[in-house]
Amino acid sequence: MIYRHAIDATTYVFDDLRDLLAKATPPRSGDRLAGVAAESAAQMIAARIALSDVPLKQFLQETVVPYESDEVTRLIVDSHDAAAFAVISSLTTGGFRDWLLSDAATPMVLANLSRGITPEMAAAVSKLMRNQDLILVAKKCQVTSAFRNTIGLRGRLSVRLQPNHPFDDAGGITASILDGILLGSGDACIGINPASDDPAVIGGLLRLLDDIIARLQIPTQGCVLTHVTTTLGLIDRGFPVDLVFQSIAGTQAANRSFGVDLALLHEAHQAGLSLRRGNVGSNVMYFETGQGSALSANAHHGVDQQTLEARAYAVARAFDPLLVNSVVGFIGPEYLYDGKEIIRAGLEDHFCGKLLGLPLGVDVCYTNHAEADQDDMDNLLTLLAAAGVTFIMGVPGADDVMLNYQSTSFHDALYVRDLFGLKRAPEFDDWLVRSGLAGEDFRLAGHTGLLPDFASRLLA
């Protein structure tokens, strides 16, 4: 279907819904690199006006990636909940924006609606929204998940403790874990990005995490962020796997570049469930995504990167994950050029993920060759905390010495918790109190005298 809108004497024509979505997207370097971005501000505004008049039902009739050749599209279409969609089926995209901002869109209504919203609908309405709109609506979306603790409850912010080491050194990793725990981080999970893909090394890291969590009786979960096939092999060999990790994207071809498809993810999900290691819930999957991944794999089909990012959330949603993490600035300035683009993308990703019913966290980050700095990350972190982000990263000093990028530190988490009065996962907070690391008000006690005791228990 062709879409058009006139501004003054110029009529802007958009070939199809895919083209319209791309031209309506706020500026970003990845879309410019792909050749799908608006050529002028006027064309972008014309696209947004035309998009605002598109009925939401049109997104069920016109796909941006062909149904016949893409299993992600088939997943989106075949799993759509028509009964849930009925609440908003009469709306246009612009009307959907207004409805989301209204008092009618309560947390309970949005939770019941999530399976009736397709990723393309979520992406489309986000393109019509200011940053404050994205924050306000995301704040209303409450999504919880659970394994050994409960993630995503209102008034709480979780942290993935990320103790990466360039040589996968057990002592260095343990020291970083100790640092994070003493500063109240780690309730989302303790997750290691391994430097090696050797299954023997991965297995050793899994045993290290399992030993630390069991030794200190921490109500959290461990994860080694290796390829899903490696994790499956280690599960078969009896290694202690809490969460099954995989990077995913929004098209079949992009997922193939990661070495996965939906059938493999289903197998991994079932394997994780079979271990029954969670004692609070059974959400066993951890997914990571990022705007630009499909473009970097030459698997974008001419679709803008933000719409494809939202489609990745449909993949995640199919497997009831504990955590979904948008590593928003990690891929580099070829996709998100500067702080302004990273901030906008982070708010979009959080909004779309929450609207689609996912426990969405954001790695507030940038690479050293991007036109961004830590002030930009402070701004995005604060905005996301205001929007009710599920979790963030906790990296020693905010500087990941293995992945060589800048993220958020344990102290950054303390900052936003203090600023907004946010607690941790309730089971983790209770453990901090029992361990003497926090007072009855759940504020960190600052007892440096506990360091030798914890160190001896970890290193014994």
Coordinates of C-alpha atoms in Angstrom, one line a residue:
M1 CA 0.0 0.0 0.0
I2 CA 1.2 3.5 -0.9
Y3 CA 1.1 6.3 1.8
R4 CA 1.4 10.0 1.2
H5 CA 1.2 13.4 2.8
A6 CA 1.5 16.9 1.5
I7 CA 3.4 19.7 3.3
D8 CA 2.9 23.1 1.5
A9 CA 3.3 22.4 -2.2
T10 CA 5.3 19.1 -1.8
T11 CA 3.6 15.7 -1.6
Y12 CA 5.7 13.1 0.0
V13 CA 5.0 9.5 -1.1
F14 CA 6.0 6.4 0.8
D15 CA 6.1 3.1 -1.1
D16 CA 4.8 0.8 1.7
L17 CA 4.5 0.5 5.4
R18 CA 8.1 -0.5 5.7
D19 CA 9.2 2.7 4.0
L20 CA 6.8 4.8 6.0
L21 CA 8.1 3.5 9.3
A22 CA 11.7 4.1 8.3
K23 CA 11.1 7.7 7.2
A24 CA 9.1 8.5 10.4
T25 CA 12.0 7.4 12.6
P26 CA 14.0 10.0 14.6
P27 CA 17.5 10.5 13.0
R28 CA 20.1 7.8 13.6
S29 CA 23.3 6.8 11.8
G30 CA 22.3 3.2 11.2
D31 CA 19.3 4.1 9.1
R32 CA 21.4 6.6 7.2
L33 CA 23.9 3.9 6.6
A34 CA 21.2 1.5 5.4
G35 CA 19.8 4.2 3.1
V36 CA 16.3 4.1 4.6
A37 CA 16.3 7.3 6.6
A38 CA 14.3 10.4 5.8
E39 CA 16.1 12.7 3.5
S40 CA 14.9 15.9 5.2
A41 CA 13.1 17.0 8.4
A42 CA 10.1 17.8 6.2
Q43 CA 9.9 14.3 4.9
M44 CA 10.3 12.9 8.4
I45 CA 7.4 15.0 9.6
A46 CA 5.2 14.1 6.6
A47 CA 5.9 10.5 7.3
R48 CA 4.9 10.8 11.0
I49 CA 1.6 12.6 10.0
A50 CA 0.8 9.9 7.5
L51 CA 1.8 7.2 10.0
S52 CA -0.5 8.7 12.6
D53 CA -3.5 8.1 10.3
V54 CA -2.7 4.4 9.7
P55 CA -5.2 2.1 11.4
L56 CA -3.7 -0.4 13.8
K57 CA -5.5 -3.1 11.8
Q58 CA -3.2 -2.4 8.9
F59 CA -0.3 -3.8 10.7
L60 CA -2.0 -7.2 10.7
Q61 CA -2.5 -7.0 7.0
E62 CA 0.8 -5.6 5.8
T63 CA 4.1 -7.1 7.0
V64 CA 7.4 -5.3 6.8
V65 CA 9.3 -8.6 6.3
P66 CA 7.5 -11.2 4.1
Y67 CA 5.6 -13.9 6.0
E68 CA 6.6 -16.6 3.6
S69 CA 10.3 -16.2 4.0
D70 CA 10.7 -15.1 7.6
E71 CA 9.9 -17.2 10.7
V72 CA 9.9 -14.1 13.0
T73 CA 7.1 -12.6 10.9
R74 CA 5.2 -15.9 11.1
L75 CA 5.7 -15.9 14.9
I76 CA 4.4 -12.4 15.2
V77 CA 1.3 -13.0 13.0
D78 CA 0.5 -16.5 14.2
S79 CA 0.8 -15.7 17.9
H80 CA -1.2 -12.4 17.8
D81 CA -3.9 -12.3 20.4
A82 CA -7.0 -11.0 18.6
A83 CA -9.1 -10.9 21.8
A84 CA -6.6 -8.7 23.6
F85 CA -6.2 -6.5 20.5
A86 CA -10.0 -5.8 20.5
V87 CA -9.5 -3.1 23.1
I88 CA -7.6 -0.9 20.6
S89 CA -8.6 -2.4 17.3
S90 CA -10.6 0.7 16.2
L91 CA -7.7 3.1 16.7
T92 CA -5.2 4.6 14.4
T93 CA -1.6 4.8 15.3
G94 CA -2.1 8.4 16.4
G95 CA -5.2 7.5 18.3
F96 CA -3.2 4.7 20.0
R97 CA -0.6 7.3 21.2
D98 CA -3.4 9.4 22.7
W99 CA -5.0 6.4 24.4
L100 CA -1.7 5.2 25.9
L101 CA -1.2 8.6 27.4
S102 CA -4.7 8.7 28.8
D103 CA -6.0 7.5 32.2
A104 CA -7.7 4.6 30.4
A105 CA -4.4 2.9 29.9
T106 CA -3.9 1.6 33.4
P107 CA -1.2 -0.8 34.4
M108 CA -3.7 -3.7 34.5
V109 CA -5.2 -2.8 31.1
L110 CA -1.7 -2.5 29.5
A111 CA -0.7 -5.9 31.0
N112 CA -3.8 -7.6 29.5
L113 CA -3.2 -5.8 26.2
S114 CA 0.4 -6.7 25.6
R115 CA -0.1 -9.9 23.6
G116 CA -2.5 -8.0 21.3
I117 CA 0.2 -5.5 20.3
T118 CA 2.6 -6.4 17.5
P119 CA 6.2 -5.2 17.5
E120 CA 5.4 -3.0 14.5
M121 CA 2.5 -1.3 16.3
A122 CA 4.8 -0.6 19.3
A123 CA 7.6 0.7 17.0
A124 CA 5.1 2.8 15.0
V125 CA 3.5 4.6 18.0
S126 CA 7.0 5.2 19.6
K127 CA 7.9 7.2 16.5
L128 CA 5.1 9.6 17.2
M129 CA 6.1 10.1 20.8
R130 CA 8.3 12.6 22.6
N131 CA 10.8 11.3 25.1
Q132 CA 8.5 12.3 27.9
D133 CA 5.7 10.3 26.3
L134 CA 7.9 7.2 26.2
I135 CA 8.9 7.6 29.8
L136 CA 5.3 8.2 31.0
V137 CA 3.8 5.1 29.3
A138 CA 6.7 2.8 30.1
K139 CA 6.3 3.8 33.7
K140 CA 2.7 2.5 33.6
C141 CA 3.8 -0.9 32.3
Q142 CA 4.6 -3.4 35.1
V143 CA 6.2 -6.7 34.0
T144 CA 7.5 -9.2 36.6
S145 CA 9.5 -12.3 36.2
A146 CA 11.1 -14.7 38.7
F147 CA 13.7 -17.4 39.2
R148 CA 15.4 -17.2 42.7
N149 CA 14.0 -13.7 43.3
T150 CA 11.3 -11.5 41.8
I151 CA 12.3 -9.0 39.2
G152 CA 10.3 -6.0 38.0
L153 CA 8.0 -5.1 40.9
R154 CA 7.0 -1.5 41.1
G155 CA 9.3 0.7 43.1
R156 CA 12.3 -1.6 42.5
L157 CA 15.4 -1.5 40.3
S158 CA 17.6 -4.6 39.8
V159 CA 21.2 -4.8 38.7
R160 CA 23.0 -7.4 36.7
L161 CA 26.4 -7.7 38.4
Q162 CA 28.9 -7.9 35.4
P163 CA 32.3 -9.1 36.7
N164 CA 34.0 -9.7 33.3
H165 CA 37.7 -10.4 33.2
P166 CA 40.0 -10.3 30.0
F167 CA 41.5 -13.7 30.9
D168 CA 38.4 -15.3 32.7
D169 CA 40.5 -15.3 35.8
A170 CA 38.6 -16.8 38.7
G171 CA 40.2 -14.6 41.3
G172 CA 39.6 -11.4 39.4
I173 CA 36.0 -12.4 38.7
T174 CA 35.4 -13.3 42.4
A175 CA 36.9 -9.9 43.5
S176 CA 34.5 -8.0 41.2
I177 CA 31.6 -10.1 42.5
L178 CA 32.5 -9.3 46.1
D179 CA 32.8 -5.6 45.2
G180 CA 29.3 -5.6 43.6
I181 CA 27.6 -7.6 46.4
L182 CA 29.0 -5.3 49.1
L183 CA 27.5 -2.4 47.1
G184 CA 24.1 -4.1 46.8
S185 CA 24.3 -5.2 43.2
G186 CA 23.5 -8.6 41.7
D187 CA 19.8 -9.1 42.2
A188 CA 19.0 -9.3 38.4
C189 CA 21.8 -11.9 38.0
I190 CA 25.5 -12.3 38.3
G191 CA 26.4 -12.6 34.6
I192 CA 29.8 -13.1 33.1
N193 CA 30.7 -12.4 29.5
P194 CA 33.4 -14.9 28.9
A195 CA 36.6 -14.1 27.0
S196 CA 36.8 -17.7 25.8
D197 CA 34.4 -19.9 24.0
D198 CA 36.1 -23.1 25.3
P199 CA 33.4 -25.2 26.9
A200 CA 35.9 -26.2 29.6
V201 CA 36.4 -22.6 30.6
I202 CA 32.6 -21.9 30.4
G203 CA 32.0 -24.9 32.6
G204 CA 34.5 -23.7 35.2
L205 CA 32.8 -20.3 35.3
L206 CA 29.4 -21.9 35.8
R207 CA 30.8 -23.9 38.7
L208 CA 32.4 -20.7 40.1
L209 CA 29.1 -18.8 40.0
D210 CA 27.1 -21.7 41.5
D211 CA 29.6 -22.1 44.3
I212 CA 29.5 -18.4 45.2
I213 CA 25.7 -18.2 45.2
A214 CA 25.4 -21.4 47.2
R215 CA 28.2 -20.5 49.6
L216 CA 26.8 -17.1 50.5
Q217 CA 23.1 -18.3 50.0
I218 CA 22.4 -15.4 47.8
P219 CA 18.9 -15.3 46.4
T220 CA 20.0 -14.6 42.8
Q221 CA 20.9 -16.4 39.6
G222 CA 24.1 -16.9 37.7
C223 CA 24.6 -16.8 34.0
V224 CA 27.6 -17.2 31.6
L225 CA 26.7 -15.4 28.4
T226 CA 28.0 -18.0 25.9
H227 CA 26.3 -19.3 22.8
V228 CA 23.1 -21.3 23.4
T229 CA 24.6 -24.5 21.8
T230 CA 27.5 -24.4 24.3
T231 CA 25.1 -24.1 27.2
L232 CA 23.0 -27.0 25.9
G233 CA 26.1 -29.1 25.7
L234 CA 27.1 -28.2 29.3
I235 CA 23.5 -28.9 30.5
D236 CA 23.8 -32.4 29.0
R237 CA 27.1 -32.9 30.9
G238 CA 25.5 -31.9 34.2
F239 CA 26.9 -28.4 34.7
P240 CA 24.9 -26.0 37.0
V241 CA 23.1 -23.7 34.6
D242 CA 20.6 -21.2 36.0
L243 CA 19.8 -19.0 33.1
V244 CA 20.2 -19.9 29.4
F245 CA 21.6 -16.9 27.4
Q246 CA 21.4 -15.9 23.8
S247 CA 21.7 -12.8 21.6
I248 CA 18.7 -12.4 19.3
A249 CA 17.5 -10.1 16.5
G250 CA 14.3 -9.3 14.6
T251 CA 14.7 -11.3 11.4
Q252 CA 15.2 -14.9 10.6
A253 CA 18.4 -14.0 8.7
A254 CA 19.8 -12.0 11.5
N255 CA 19.2 -14.7 14.0
R256 CA 20.9 -17.2 11.6
S257 CA 23.9 -14.9 11.7
F258 CA 23.9 -15.6 15.5
G259 CA 23.7 -19.3 14.8
V260 CA 20.1 -19.7 16.2
D261 CA 16.6 -20.2 15.0
L262 CA 13.3 -20.5 16.9
A263 CA 13.5 -24.3 17.1
L264 CA 16.9 -24.1 18.8
L265 CA 15.7 -21.5 21.2
H266 CA 12.7 -23.7 22.1
E267 CA 15.0 -26.6 22.7
A268 CA 17.1 -24.4 25.0
H269 CA 14.1 -23.1 26.9
Q270 CA 12.9 -26.6 27.5
A271 CA 16.4 -27.7 28.7
G272 CA 16.5 -24.8 31.1
L273 CA 13.1 -25.6 32.5
S274 CA 14.0 -29.3 32.9
L275 CA 16.7 -28.4 35.5
R276 CA 14.2 -26.9 37.9
R277 CA 16.8 -24.7 39.6
G278 CA 14.5 -21.8 40.4
N279 CA 12.7 -21.7 43.7
V280 CA 10.6 -18.6 43.2
G281 CA 9.7 -18.8 39.5
S282 CA 10.6 -20.6 36.3
N283 CA 11.7 -17.8 33.9
V284 CA 15.0 -19.3 32.7
M285 CA 15.9 -17.3 29.6
Y286 CA 18.2 -14.3 29.3
F287 CA 18.2 -12.5 26.0
E288 CA 20.2 -9.5 24.7
T289 CA 19.4 -7.3 21.8
G290 CA 20.6 -4.1 20.2
Q291 CA 19.5 -1.7 17.5
G292 CA 21.7 -2.3 14.4
S293 CA 22.3 -6.0 14.8
A294 CA 20.3 -6.9 11.7
L295 CA 21.9 -4.2 9.6
S296 CA 25.4 -5.4 10.7
A297 CA 24.5 -8.9 9.5
N298 CA 23.1 -7.5 6.2
A299 CA 19.7 -9.0 7.3
H300 CA 17.5 -5.9 7.7
H301 CA 15.3 -6.2 4.6
G302 CA 15.2 -2.4 4.2
V303 CA 13.5 -2.1 7.6
D304 CA 14.6 0.6 10.0
Q305 CA 16.7 -0.6 13.0
Q306 CA 14.3 0.4 15.7
T307 CA 11.4 -1.5 14.2
L308 CA 13.6 -4.5 13.9
E309 CA 14.7 -4.1 17.5
A310 CA 11.0 -4.3 18.5
R311 CA 10.6 -7.5 16.4
A312 CA 13.4 -9.0 18.4
Y313 CA 11.2 -8.5 21.5
A314 CA 8.6 -10.8 19.8
V315 CA 11.2 -13.5 19.7
A316 CA 12.1 -13.0 23.4
R317 CA 8.4 -12.9 24.4
A318 CA 7.8 -16.4 23.0
F319 CA 10.1 -17.9 25.6
D320 CA 9.0 -16.1 28.8
P321 CA 12.4 -14.7 29.8
L322 CA 13.6 -13.6 33.2
L323 CA 15.6 -10.8 31.6
V324 CA 15.8 -9.0 28.3
N325 CA 18.6 -6.5 27.9
S326 CA 19.0 -3.8 25.2
V327 CA 22.7 -3.1 25.0
V328 CA 21.8 0.2 23.5
G329 CA 25.1 1.9 22.7
F330 CA 27.3 -1.2 22.5
I331 CA 27.3 -1.9 18.7
G332 CA 28.9 1.5 17.9
P333 CA 28.5 4.9 16.3
E334 CA 27.8 3.4 12.9
Y335 CA 24.3 2.6 14.3
L336 CA 23.8 5.2 17.0
Y337 CA 26.2 8.1 16.4
D338 CA 26.1 10.2 19.5
G339 CA 24.7 10.7 23.0
K340 CA 21.4 12.1 21.6
E341 CA 20.8 9.1 19.4
I342 CA 21.7 6.7 22.2
I343 CA 19.4 8.4 24.7
R344 CA 16.5 8.3 22.3
A345 CA 17.1 4.7 21.3
G346 CA 17.3 3.6 25.0
L347 CA 14.0 5.2 25.8
E348 CA 12.4 3.6 22.6
D349 CA 13.7 0.2 23.4
H350 CA 12.5 0.3 27.0
F351 CA 9.1 1.6 26.0
C352 CA 8.6 -1.0 23.3
G353 CA 9.8 -3.9 25.4
K354 CA 7.6 -3.0 28.3
L355 CA 4.6 -2.4 26.1
L356 CA 5.1 -5.8 24.6
G357 CA 5.1 -7.4 28.1
L358 CA 8.8 -8.0 28.6
P359 CA 11.1 -7.5 31.7
L360 CA 13.2 -5.0 29.7
G361 CA 16.5 -3.7 31.1
V362 CA 19.0 -1.4 29.4
D363 CA 22.8 -1.5 29.4
V364 CA 23.3 2.2 29.5
C365 CA 26.5 2.2 27.5
Y366 CA 28.7 3.6 24.7
T367 CA 31.8 2.6 22.9
N368 CA 34.9 4.8 23.2
H369 CA 34.7 5.9 19.5
A370 CA 31.1 7.2 19.8
E371 CA 30.4 10.9 20.2
A372 CA 29.1 10.3 23.7
D373 CA 30.4 10.5 27.3
Q374 CA 29.4 9.6 30.8
D375 CA 27.3 12.7 31.2
D376 CA 25.1 11.4 28.4
M377 CA 24.9 8.0 30.2
D378 CA 23.9 9.8 33.5
N379 CA 21.1 11.5 31.6
L380 CA 19.8 8.2 30.1
L381 CA 20.2 6.3 33.3
T382 CA 18.1 9.0 35.2
L383 CA 15.4 9.0 32.5
L384 CA 15.2 5.2 32.4
A385 CA 15.0 5.0 36.2
A386 CA 12.1 7.6 36.0
A387 CA 10.5 5.3 33.4
G388 CA 10.7 2.2 35.7
V389 CA 13.5 0.3 33.9
T390 CA 13.6 -3.3 35.1
F391 CA 17.4 -3.5 35.5
I392 CA 20.7 -2.0 34.5
M393 CA 24.3 -3.1 34.5
G394 CA 26.7 -3.0 37.4
V395 CA 30.3 -2.9 36.1
P396 CA 33.3 -2.2 38.3
G397 CA 34.1 1.5 37.8
A398 CA 31.6 1.5 34.8
D399 CA 34.6 0.4 32.6
D400 CA 34.4 -3.1 31.2
V401 CA 38.0 -4.2 30.9
M402 CA 37.1 -7.3 28.8
L403 CA 34.5 -5.9 26.4
N404 CA 36.2 -2.4 26.2
Y405 CA 33.2 -0.2 26.5
Q406 CA 31.7 2.1 29.1
S407 CA 28.6 1.2 31.1
T408 CA 27.2 1.9 34.5
S409 CA 28.8 1.2 37.9
F410 CA 27.7 -0.2 41.2
H411 CA 27.7 3.4 42.5
D412 CA 25.5 4.5 39.6
A413 CA 22.9 2.1 40.8
L414 CA 23.1 3.5 44.3
Y415 CA 22.6 7.0 42.8
V416 CA 19.3 6.2 41.1
R417 CA 18.1 4.2 44.0
D418 CA 18.6 7.1 46.3
L419 CA 17.2 9.6 43.9
F420 CA 13.9 7.7 43.3
G421 CA 13.7 5.7 46.5
L422 CA 14.0 2.4 44.7
K423 CA 14.6 -0.9 46.3
R424 CA 16.1 -4.2 45.0
A425 CA 14.3 -7.5 44.4
P426 CA 12.6 -8.2 47.7
E427 CA 14.3 -11.6 48.4
F428 CA 17.7 -10.0 47.7
D429 CA 16.9 -7.0 50.0
D430 CA 15.9 -9.4 52.8
W431 CA 19.2 -11.3 52.3
L432 CA 21.2 -8.1 52.5
V433 CA 19.6 -7.4 55.9
R434 CA 20.1 -10.9 57.2
S435 CA 23.7 -10.7 56.1
G436 CA 24.3 -7.4 57.9
L437 CA 25.0 -5.6 54.6
A438 CA 21.9 -3.4 54.9
G439 CA 19.9 -2.0 57.7
E440 CA 16.3 -2.6 58.5
D441 CA 15.5 0.2 56.1
F442 CA 17.3 -1.7 53.4
R443 CA 20.0 1.0 53.0
L444 CA 23.5 -0.4 52.7
A445 CA 25.1 -0.5 56.2
G446 CA 28.6 0.4 54.9
H447 CA 30.2 -2.1 57.3
T448 CA 33.6 -2.5 55.7
G449 CA 34.5 -4.8 58.6
L450 CA 32.4 -7.4 56.8
L451 CA 34.9 -7.5 53.9
P452 CA 37.3 -10.0 55.5
D453 CA 34.4 -12.3 56.5
F454 CA 32.9 -12.3 53.0
A455 CA 36.2 -12.7 51.4
S456 CA 37.1 -15.7 53.5
R457 CA 33.8 -17.3 52.7
L458 CA 34.3 -16.7 49.0
L459 CA 37.9 -17.7 48.7
A460 CA 38.0 -20.6 51.2

